[in-house]
Tab-separated table of C-alpha atoms in Angstrom:
chain	number	residue	atom	x	y	z
A	1	MET	CA	64.110	76.555	264.561
A	2	ALA	CA	66.451	76.369	261.460
A	3	LYS	CA	67.517	79.724	260.132
A	4	THR	CA	68.392	80.447	256.082
A	5	ILE	CA	71.696	81.159	255.166
A	6	ALA	CA	70.679	84.893	254.691
A	7	GLN	CA	69.227	84.993	258.043
A	8	GLU	CA	72.466	83.814	259.475
A	9	PHE	CA	73.895	86.822	257.538
A	10	THR	CA	71.544	89.786	258.749
A	11	LYS	CA	71.519	88.650	262.110
A	12	GLY	CA	74.805	90.313	262.541
A	13	LEU	CA	73.816	93.603	261.154
A	14	TRP	CA	71.090	94.561	263.279
A	15	LYS	CA	69.511	91.931	265.805
A	16	GLU	CA	73.072	90.298	267.052
A	17	ILE	CA	75.413	93.437	266.065
A	18	PRO	CA	78.407	92.729	268.325
A	19	PRO	CA	79.277	95.529	270.304
A	20	PHE	CA	75.652	96.712	270.868
A	21	ARG	CA	73.557	93.891	271.001
A	22	LEU	CA	76.052	91.267	272.438
A	23	VAL	CA	78.251	93.763	274.066
A	24	LEU	CA	81.293	91.677	273.196
A	25	GLY	CA	84.836	93.082	271.950
A	26	LEU	CA	84.467	96.357	273.875
A	27	CYS	CA	88.357	96.852	274.343
A	28	PRO	CA	89.217	97.499	270.885
A	29	VAL	CA	85.804	99.069	269.852
A	30	LEU	CA	86.680	102.095	273.010
A	31	GLY	CA	90.345	101.819	272.254
A	32	VAL	CA	90.582	102.605	268.404
A	33	THR	CA	87.274	104.536	267.231
A	34	THR	CA	89.042	108.011	267.824
A	35	THR	CA	88.585	108.400	263.976
A	36	MET	CA	86.415	106.553	261.511
A	37	GLU	CA	89.425	105.519	259.399
A	38	ASN	CA	90.963	103.544	262.357
A	39	GLY	CA	87.374	102.181	263.174
A	40	ILE	CA	87.177	100.819	259.732
A	41	GLY	CA	90.224	99.437	259.242
A	42	MET	CA	89.877	97.271	262.719
A	43	GLY	CA	86.770	96.348	261.894
A	44	LEU	CA	87.835	94.732	258.407
A	45	ALA	CA	91.040	93.253	260.172
A	46	THR	CA	88.746	91.532	262.712
A	47	THR	CA	86.191	90.716	259.848
A	48	PHE	CA	89.072	89.031	257.927
A	49	VAL	CA	90.180	87.048	261.154
A	50	LEU	CA	86.408	86.018	261.878
A	51	ILE	CA	85.742	84.988	258.376
A	52	CYS	CA	88.946	82.632	258.287
A	53	SER	CA	88.829	81.185	261.654
A	54	ASN	CA	85.249	80.575	261.282
A	55	ILE	CA	85.941	78.687	258.245
A	56	LEU	CA	88.872	76.611	259.534
A	57	ILE	CA	87.116	75.962	262.812
A	58	SER	CA	83.977	74.776	260.828
A	59	ALA	CA	85.497	72.675	258.745
A	60	LEU	CA	87.626	70.869	261.673
A	61	ARG	CA	84.836	70.892	263.903
A	62	LYS	CA	84.537	66.907	263.753
A	63	ILE	CA	88.546	66.514	263.727
A	64	ILE	CA	89.009	68.882	266.945
A	65	PRO	CA	88.570	66.808	270.449
A	66	PRO	CA	85.789	68.556	272.387
A	67	LYS	CA	88.238	68.862	275.718
A	68	VAL	CA	90.862	70.986	273.705
A	69	ARG	CA	88.647	72.625	271.704
A	70	ILE	CA	89.022	76.004	273.078
A	71	ALA	CA	93.063	75.542	272.353
A	72	CYS	CA	92.384	74.676	269.238
A	73	PHE	CA	90.513	77.649	268.616
A	74	ILE	CA	92.979	79.803	270.036
A	75	ILE	CA	96.027	78.368	267.910
A	76	ILE	CA	93.670	78.777	264.698
A	77	ILE	CA	92.808	82.429	265.405
A	78	ALA	CA	96.093	83.720	266.561
A	79	THR	CA	97.838	82.386	263.499
A	80	PHE	CA	95.184	84.752	261.227
A	81	VAL	CA	95.750	87.536	263.691
A	82	ILE	CA	99.415	87.470	262.817
A	83	VAL	CA	98.927	86.955	259.216
A	84	VAL	CA	96.909	90.070	259.415
A	85	GLU	CA	99.769	91.785	261.566
A	86	LEU	CA	102.028	91.203	259.011
A	87	VAL	CA	100.313	92.007	255.945
A	88	MET	CA	99.363	95.012	257.011
A	89	GLN	CA	102.724	95.843	258.608
A	90	ALA	CA	103.840	94.943	254.642
A	91	TYR	CA	101.281	96.958	253.036
A	92	ALA	CA	99.545	99.287	255.057
A	93	TYR	CA	102.055	100.536	257.306
A	94	PRO	CA	100.366	103.896	258.688
A	95	LEU	CA	97.476	101.793	259.350
A	96	PHE	CA	99.223	99.794	261.586
A	97	LEU	CA	101.394	102.374	263.375
A	98	THR	CA	97.879	103.491	264.455
A	99	LEU	CA	96.089	100.017	265.172
A	100	GLY	CA	99.568	98.223	265.984
A	101	LEU	CA	98.804	98.053	269.538
A	102	PHE	CA	95.200	96.608	268.961
A	103	ILE	CA	95.877	93.848	266.407
A	104	PRO	CA	97.356	91.563	268.728
A	105	LEU	CA	94.120	91.710	270.746
A	106	ILE	CA	92.188	90.383	268.219
A	107	VAL	CA	93.156	87.221	269.503
A	108	VAL	CA	91.464	87.662	272.693
A	109	ASN	CA	88.470	89.451	271.343
A	110	CYS	CA	85.102	88.083	272.789
A	111	ILE	CA	83.527	88.163	269.351
A	112	VAL	CA	85.861	86.063	267.247
A	113	LEU	CA	86.224	83.166	270.149
A	114	GLY	CA	82.448	83.945	270.949
A	115	ARG	CA	81.423	82.776	267.511
A	116	ALA	CA	83.848	80.000	267.252
A	117	GLU	CA	82.415	78.299	270.318
A	118	ALA	CA	78.733	79.441	269.917
A	119	PHE	CA	78.331	78.935	265.976
A	120	ALA	CA	81.321	77.663	263.999
A	121	SER	CA	81.997	74.571	266.241
A	122	ARG	CA	78.477	73.667	265.463
A	123	ASN	CA	77.375	74.522	262.114
A	124	GLY	CA	78.536	74.083	258.582
A	125	ILE	CA	80.905	75.957	256.533
A	126	VAL	CA	78.516	77.913	254.380
A	127	ARG	CA	76.738	78.987	257.608
A	128	SER	CA	79.988	79.777	259.194
A	129	ILE	CA	80.851	81.685	256.754
A	130	ALA	CA	77.805	83.934	256.396
A	131	ASP	CA	77.919	84.395	260.280
A	132	GLY	CA	81.049	85.432	260.140
A	133	LEU	CA	80.607	87.948	257.268
A	134	GLY	CA	77.521	88.994	259.094
A	135	MET	CA	79.018	89.565	262.523
A	136	GLY	CA	82.322	91.250	260.835
A	137	ILE	CA	80.445	93.580	258.702
A	138	GLY	CA	78.323	94.703	261.796
A	139	PHE	CA	81.180	94.985	263.812
A	140	THR	CA	82.935	97.400	261.062
A	141	LEU	CA	79.793	99.423	260.818
A	142	SER	CA	79.740	100.016	264.435
A	143	LEU	CA	83.189	100.808	265.009
A	144	ALA	CA	82.909	102.745	262.340
A	145	ALA	CA	79.947	104.751	263.310
A	146	LEU	CA	81.346	105.352	266.768
A	147	GLY	CA	84.539	106.350	265.126
A	148	GLY	CA	82.924	108.976	262.873
A	149	ILE	CA	80.949	110.166	265.769
A	150	ARG	CA	83.720	110.740	268.301
A	151	GLU	CA	86.013	112.293	265.671
A	152	VAL	CA	83.321	114.778	264.887
A	153	LEU	CA	82.521	116.136	268.149
A	154	GLY	CA	85.699	115.273	269.368
A	155	THR	CA	88.148	116.853	267.273
A	156	GLY	CA	85.756	118.993	265.149
A	157	SER	CA	87.210	117.540	261.978
A	158	PHE	CA	86.227	114.667	259.984
A	159	TYR	CA	88.894	112.956	257.456
A	160	LEU	CA	88.529	109.840	255.625
A	161	TYR	CA	91.495	108.446	253.755
A	162	GLY	CA	92.965	111.959	253.004
A	163	HIS	CA	89.769	113.892	252.100
A	164	GLY	CA	87.529	116.048	254.842
A	165	GLY	CA	88.203	118.965	256.975
A	166	LEU	CA	86.562	120.849	259.530
A	167	VAL	CA	83.076	119.870	260.300
A	168	PHE	CA	81.680	122.893	262.026
A	169	GLY	CA	83.910	125.631	261.156
A	170	PRO	CA	87.084	126.899	262.819
A	171	SER	CA	85.076	128.765	265.868
A	172	PHE	CA	83.875	125.135	267.188
A	173	GLU	CA	85.440	124.098	270.607
A	174	PRO	CA	85.769	120.539	270.327
A	175	PHE	CA	84.334	118.180	273.096
A	176	THR	CA	87.796	116.380	273.962
A	177	PHE	CA	85.762	114.449	276.645
A	178	VAL	CA	84.359	112.553	273.325
A	179	ILE	CA	87.667	111.501	272.265
A	180	GLN	CA	88.702	110.046	275.570
A	181	ALA	CA	87.880	106.348	276.859
A	182	PRO	CA	85.129	107.440	279.302
A	183	GLY	CA	83.402	109.361	275.968
A	184	ALA	CA	83.448	106.163	274.180
A	185	PHE	CA	81.170	104.690	276.863
A	186	VAL	CA	78.980	107.343	276.776
A	187	CYS	CA	78.952	107.317	272.795
A	188	LEU	CA	78.250	103.555	272.942
A	189	GLY	CA	75.572	104.300	275.501
A	190	LEU	CA	73.662	106.624	273.971
A	191	MET	CA	74.021	104.808	270.416
A	192	LEU	CA	72.508	101.619	272.153
A	193	CYS	CA	69.750	103.756	273.712
A	194	ILE	CA	68.486	105.097	270.290
A	195	MET	CA	69.008	101.480	268.899
A	196	ASN	CA	66.426	100.499	271.589
A	197	LEU	CA	63.766	103.093	270.556
A	198	PHE	CA	63.290	101.759	267.331
A	199	GLU	CA	62.835	98.083	268.583
B	1	MET	CA	93.604	56.177	275.791
B	2	ARG	CA	92.856	56.818	272.132
B	3	GLU	CA	91.220	60.266	273.097
B	4	LEU	CA	94.232	61.500	274.917
B	5	ILE	CA	96.520	60.478	271.996
B	6	LYS	CA	93.779	62.571	269.679
B	7	MET	CA	94.083	65.438	271.584
B	8	VAL	CA	97.997	65.382	271.516
B	9	VAL	CA	98.072	64.917	267.819
B	10	VAL	CA	95.597	67.355	266.792
B	11	LEU	CA	97.088	69.937	268.720
B	12	THR	CA	100.467	69.330	267.801
B	13	VAL	CA	99.557	69.028	264.024
B	14	LEU	CA	97.737	72.256	264.607
B	15	ALA	CA	100.632	73.997	266.059
B	16	ALA	CA	103.004	72.904	263.721
B	17	LEU	CA	101.123	73.831	260.721
B	18	SER	CA	100.476	77.438	262.365
B	19	GLY	CA	104.155	77.968	263.061
B	20	GLY	CA	105.180	76.778	259.576
B	21	LEU	CA	102.888	78.968	257.964
B	22	LEU	CA	103.639	82.208	260.162
B	23	ALA	CA	107.478	81.565	259.418
B	24	SER	CA	107.051	81.415	255.977
B	25	LEU	CA	104.899	84.377	255.788
B	26	LYS	CA	107.506	86.260	258.179
B	27	GLU	CA	110.313	85.692	255.832
B	28	GLY	CA	108.006	86.535	252.767
B	29	THR	CA	107.113	90.065	254.005
B	30	ALA	CA	110.481	90.992	255.615
B	31	ALA	CA	111.957	92.596	252.846
B	32	GLN	CA	108.295	94.613	252.225
B	33	ILE	CA	107.897	95.645	255.788
B	34	GLU	CA	111.764	96.789	255.743
B	35	ASN	CA	110.918	99.027	252.921
B	36	GLN	CA	107.731	100.376	254.523
B	37	GLN	CA	109.591	101.507	257.775
B	38	LEU	CA	112.112	103.012	255.508
B	39	LYS	CA	109.230	105.125	253.841
B	40	PHE	CA	107.141	105.757	256.849
B	41	VAL	CA	109.345	106.196	259.959
B	42	LYS	CA	113.005	106.114	258.953
B	43	GLY	CA	112.752	107.664	255.900
B	44	PRO	CA	111.409	111.082	257.540
B	45	ALA	CA	113.641	110.792	260.195
B	46	ILE	CA	116.782	110.419	258.156
B	47	LYS	CA	115.355	113.175	255.921
B	48	THR	CA	115.404	115.725	259.136
B	49	ILE	CA	118.448	114.436	260.533
B	50	LEU	CA	120.326	115.033	257.391
B	51	GLU	CA	118.532	118.267	256.472
B	52	GLY	CA	120.040	120.364	253.409
B	53	ALA	CA	121.722	117.355	252.035
B	54	SER	CA	122.466	117.839	248.252
B	55	ASN	CA	121.826	114.075	247.688
B	56	ASP	CA	119.069	111.863	248.665
B	57	PRO	CA	120.123	109.759	251.599
B	58	ILE	CA	117.725	107.395	251.043
B	59	VAL	CA	119.210	106.216	247.652
B	60	ASP	CA	122.843	106.711	248.878
B	61	ARG	CA	122.997	103.602	251.350
B	62	PHE	CA	125.109	101.174	252.086
B	63	LYS	CA	125.522	98.217	254.403
B	64	ILE	CA	128.333	97.417	256.287
B	65	LYS	CA	128.785	93.725	257.831
B	66	ASP	CA	129.198	93.836	261.751
B	67	GLY	CA	129.507	90.648	262.967
B	68	ASP	CA	126.381	88.513	262.218
B	69	ILE	CA	124.590	91.989	261.778
B	70	GLU	CA	124.407	94.002	258.584
B	71	ARG	CA	123.916	97.634	259.365
B	72	SER	CA	122.473	100.528	256.741
B	73	PHE	CA	124.152	103.558	256.455
B	74	PHE	CA	122.607	106.878	254.959
B	75	VAL	CA	125.097	109.277	252.907
B	76	GLY	CA	124.532	112.752	253.255
B	77	LYS	CA	126.282	115.000	250.974
B	78	PHE	CA	127.395	118.555	252.226
B	79	ASP	CA	129.237	121.381	250.069
B	80	GLY	CA	129.678	118.422	247.715
B	81	LYS	CA	131.509	116.223	249.871
B	82	ALA	CA	129.989	113.010	251.421
B	83	ASN	CA	130.933	113.246	255.229
B	84	ARG	CA	127.726	112.610	257.154
B	85	VAL	CA	126.169	109.113	257.543
B	86	ALA	CA	122.863	108.273	259.446
B	87	PHE	CA	122.682	105.070	261.008
B	88	GLU	CA	120.139	103.102	263.805
B	89	SER	CA	120.993	101.442	266.589
B	90	ILE	CA	118.812	99.769	269.234
B	91	GLY	CA	118.066	100.659	272.911
B	92	LYS	CA	116.142	98.433	275.402
B	93	GLY	CA	112.960	100.507	275.906
B	94	PHE	CA	110.331	100.376	278.729
B	95	ALA	CA	108.318	97.868	276.388
B	96	GLY	CA	110.297	96.451	273.812
B	97	GLU	CA	112.804	97.612	271.163
B	98	LEU	CA	113.692	101.497	270.532
B	99	GLY	CA	115.049	102.479	267.308
B	100	PHE	CA	117.906	105.177	267.525
B	101	MET	CA	118.905	107.245	264.404
B	102	VAL	CA	121.671	109.326	264.525
B	103	GLY	CA	123.505	111.118	262.003
B	104	VAL	CA	127.518	112.144	262.424
B	105	ASN	CA	129.564	114.158	260.697
B	106	ILE	CA	132.539	111.779	259.806
B	107	ASP	CA	135.197	115.040	260.350
B	108	ASP	CA	134.899	115.311	263.748
B	109	ASP	CA	132.731	112.691	265.268
B	110	LYS	CA	130.223	115.103	266.095
B	111	ILE	CA	126.174	114.470	266.170
B	112	VAL	CA	124.651	116.260	263.716
B	113	GLY	CA	121.284	115.365	264.301
B	114	ALA	CA	118.962	112.366	266.112
B	115	SER	CA	115.381	110.879	266.069
B	116	VAL	CA	113.706	108.142	267.549
B	117	THR	CA	112.113	105.678	264.927
B	118	THR	CA	110.214	102.508	265.841
B	119	HIS	CA	108.948	102.190	269.494
B	120	LYS	CA	106.567	100.668	271.770
B	121	GLU	CA	106.386	103.175	274.743
B	122	THR	CA	103.801	104.696	276.353
B	123	PRO	CA	101.937	107.189	274.676
B	124	GLY	CA	102.309	110.736	276.021
B	125	LEU	CA	105.221	109.602	278.683
B	126	GLY	CA	107.959	107.396	276.536
B	127	ALA	CA	106.328	108.105	273.195
B	128	MET	CA	107.403	111.706	273.927
B	129	ALA	CA	110.818	110.641	273.023
B	130	LYS	CA	109.460	110.590	269.631
B	131	ASP	CA	106.982	112.969	269.380
B	132	ASP	CA	108.250	115.982	271.170
B	133	PRO	CA	111.644	116.775	269.223
B	134	SER	CA	113.148	118.812	271.714
B	135	PHE	CA	114.204	115.663	273.427
B	136	VAL	CA	116.584	114.311	270.887
B	137	ALA	CA	117.495	117.645	269.857
B	138	GLN	CA	119.535	117.741	273.022
B	139	PHE	CA	122.057	115.414	271.190
B	140	LYS	CA	123.103	117.612	268.587
B	141	GLY	CA	126.654	118.656	269.094
B	142	PHE	CA	127.654	115.733	271.316
B	143	SER	CA	130.795	113.825	270.456
B	144	LEU	CA	129.669	110.223	269.403
B	145	ILE	CA	132.638	108.911	270.757
B	146	GLU	CA	131.997	109.351	274.370
B	147	PRO	CA	128.999	107.896	276.528
B	148	ILE	CA	125.992	109.858	276.592
B	149	LYS	CA	124.153	109.605	279.525
B	150	VAL	CA	120.887	111.479	281.474
B	151	THR	CA	121.474	114.076	283.966
B	152	ASN	CA	120.667	111.868	286.810
B	153	ASP	CA	123.626	109.186	285.729
B	154	GLY	CA	125.898	112.353	285.934
B	155	GLY	CA	125.525	112.994	281.944
B	156	GLN	CA	124.181	115.857	280.224
B	157	VAL	CA	120.928	114.692	278.625
B	158	ASN	CA	117.483	116.064	280.390
B	159	ALA	CA	115.589	113.263	280.865
B	160	ILE	CA	111.887	113.112	279.885
B	161	SER	CA	109.778	113.525	282.861
B	162	GLY	CA	108.160	110.612	283.800
B	163	ALA	CA	109.746	108.538	281.254
B	164	THR	CA	113.284	107.988	282.631
B	165	ILE	CA	113.722	104.464	281.681
B	166	THR	CA	112.867	105.690	278.101
B	167	SER	CA	114.961	108.250	278.276
B	168	ARG	CA	117.875	106.019	279.649
B	169	ALA	CA	117.151	103.575	276.722
B	170	VAL	CA	117.645	106.413	274.181
B	171	CYS	CA	121.173	107.459	275.725
B	172	ALA	CA	122.072	103.970	275.934
B	173	ALA	CA	121.171	103.491	272.259
B	174	ALA	CA	123.242	106.619	271.612
B	175	THR	CA	126.391	105.236	273.488
B	176	ASP	CA	125.907	101.906	271.641
B	177	ALA	CA	125.857	103.750	268.291
B	178	GLY	CA	128.983	105.305	269.200
B	179	LYS	CA	130.582	102.252	269.857
B	180	ILE	CA	129.154	100.684	266.517
B	181	TYR	CA	130.857	103.823	264.882
B	182	GLN	CA	133.796	103.329	266.396
B	183	ARG	CA	134.106	100.122	265.657
B	184	LEU	CA	133.200	100.532	261.731
B	185	LYS	CA	134.556	103.805	261.297
B	186	PRO	CA	137.487	102.597	258.975
B	187	GLN	CA	135.379	100.677	256.586
B	188	LEU	CA	132.849	103.713	256.680
B	189	ALA	CA	135.573	106.154	255.882
B	190	GLU	CA	136.083	104.000	253.053
B	191	LYS	CA	132.934	103.547	251.802
B	192	LEU	CA	132.405	107.145	251.960
B	193	LYS	CA	135.299	108.250	249.662
B	194	GLU	CA	133.363	105.940	246.919
B	195	PHE	CA	130.788	108.496	247.081
B	196	ASN	CA	133.008	111.567	246.947
B	197	LYS	CA	134.065	110.322	243.560
């Protein structure tokens, strides 16, 4: 069944939303979502890599020999990841300081390689852009939501680009558990649970 | 055979293009990245080390050639006299390079302040070298021209518990800073005179 371009785009937002439905790319999901701002930054970086690598891989899909396709994909993906890393270092240094460790890991993020292998290498450029954009936005939204929840519950405060403050007032004792890695799993599970309610 | 050649050619061309693009991008962003590091990491470190200076050490900086590398020095004026400089040396930490910024009083060769700048150490352990100011505060008052070591190695610096390698790396960077300082002191003194005019 052929899907329209709009469907390719929207499937990443709900039906195949990466961390929840595909359960891919959990390493950065759990690692960086301690605040909403970090989640958005990581999400946008991944989106950029996803779109660029999808475009290039889709454009080269007839040239890349099937036997070495994974190696080619990784070269392309790694190149864009380093581009993101350098640009972020040059123009968004504070964000780089918090995300620094996770940016190189986008290379091995299963979403990027997964979309390259499962989608971009088999579809045209326009469809691949739609797929990359949808998946990227879905990933960013998931990270932002998870980051927001963990930030509010785990620290009792909420900041977005310099604005914000305490959410529940000074007497609130934050659930520090939520800000740690196991708390991320629990939050992710609960969110998946809620999503299933709406199926 | 044709397939084999195609595989080799495609991979080689891809890798070469990628390498070329990244090399030029790295060169293109190098200056901007240095500015950003100066503003967000080194800047605050220099400000704390040369606290109370009557000038802006980030503006009053100069470079001296040390062999193949150029080193930046940041000048602090106290009581109208430019006698303190801050500069950076590199130590080999637990995970990659560790930048160590040290301020020295050129009149008595004593350390006036120190700070860890860029590092990739483990959060909570090695990263304490930067996050816990009491560690680098120990360096204050030491003579920069003598080797600096942790207590386990017969020195006077108390290591961070659980982060021996990082603590040693900071001491090694400090000792190295001392060597740089001794090597360049004549030129340093010369340059500082210009700021005293």
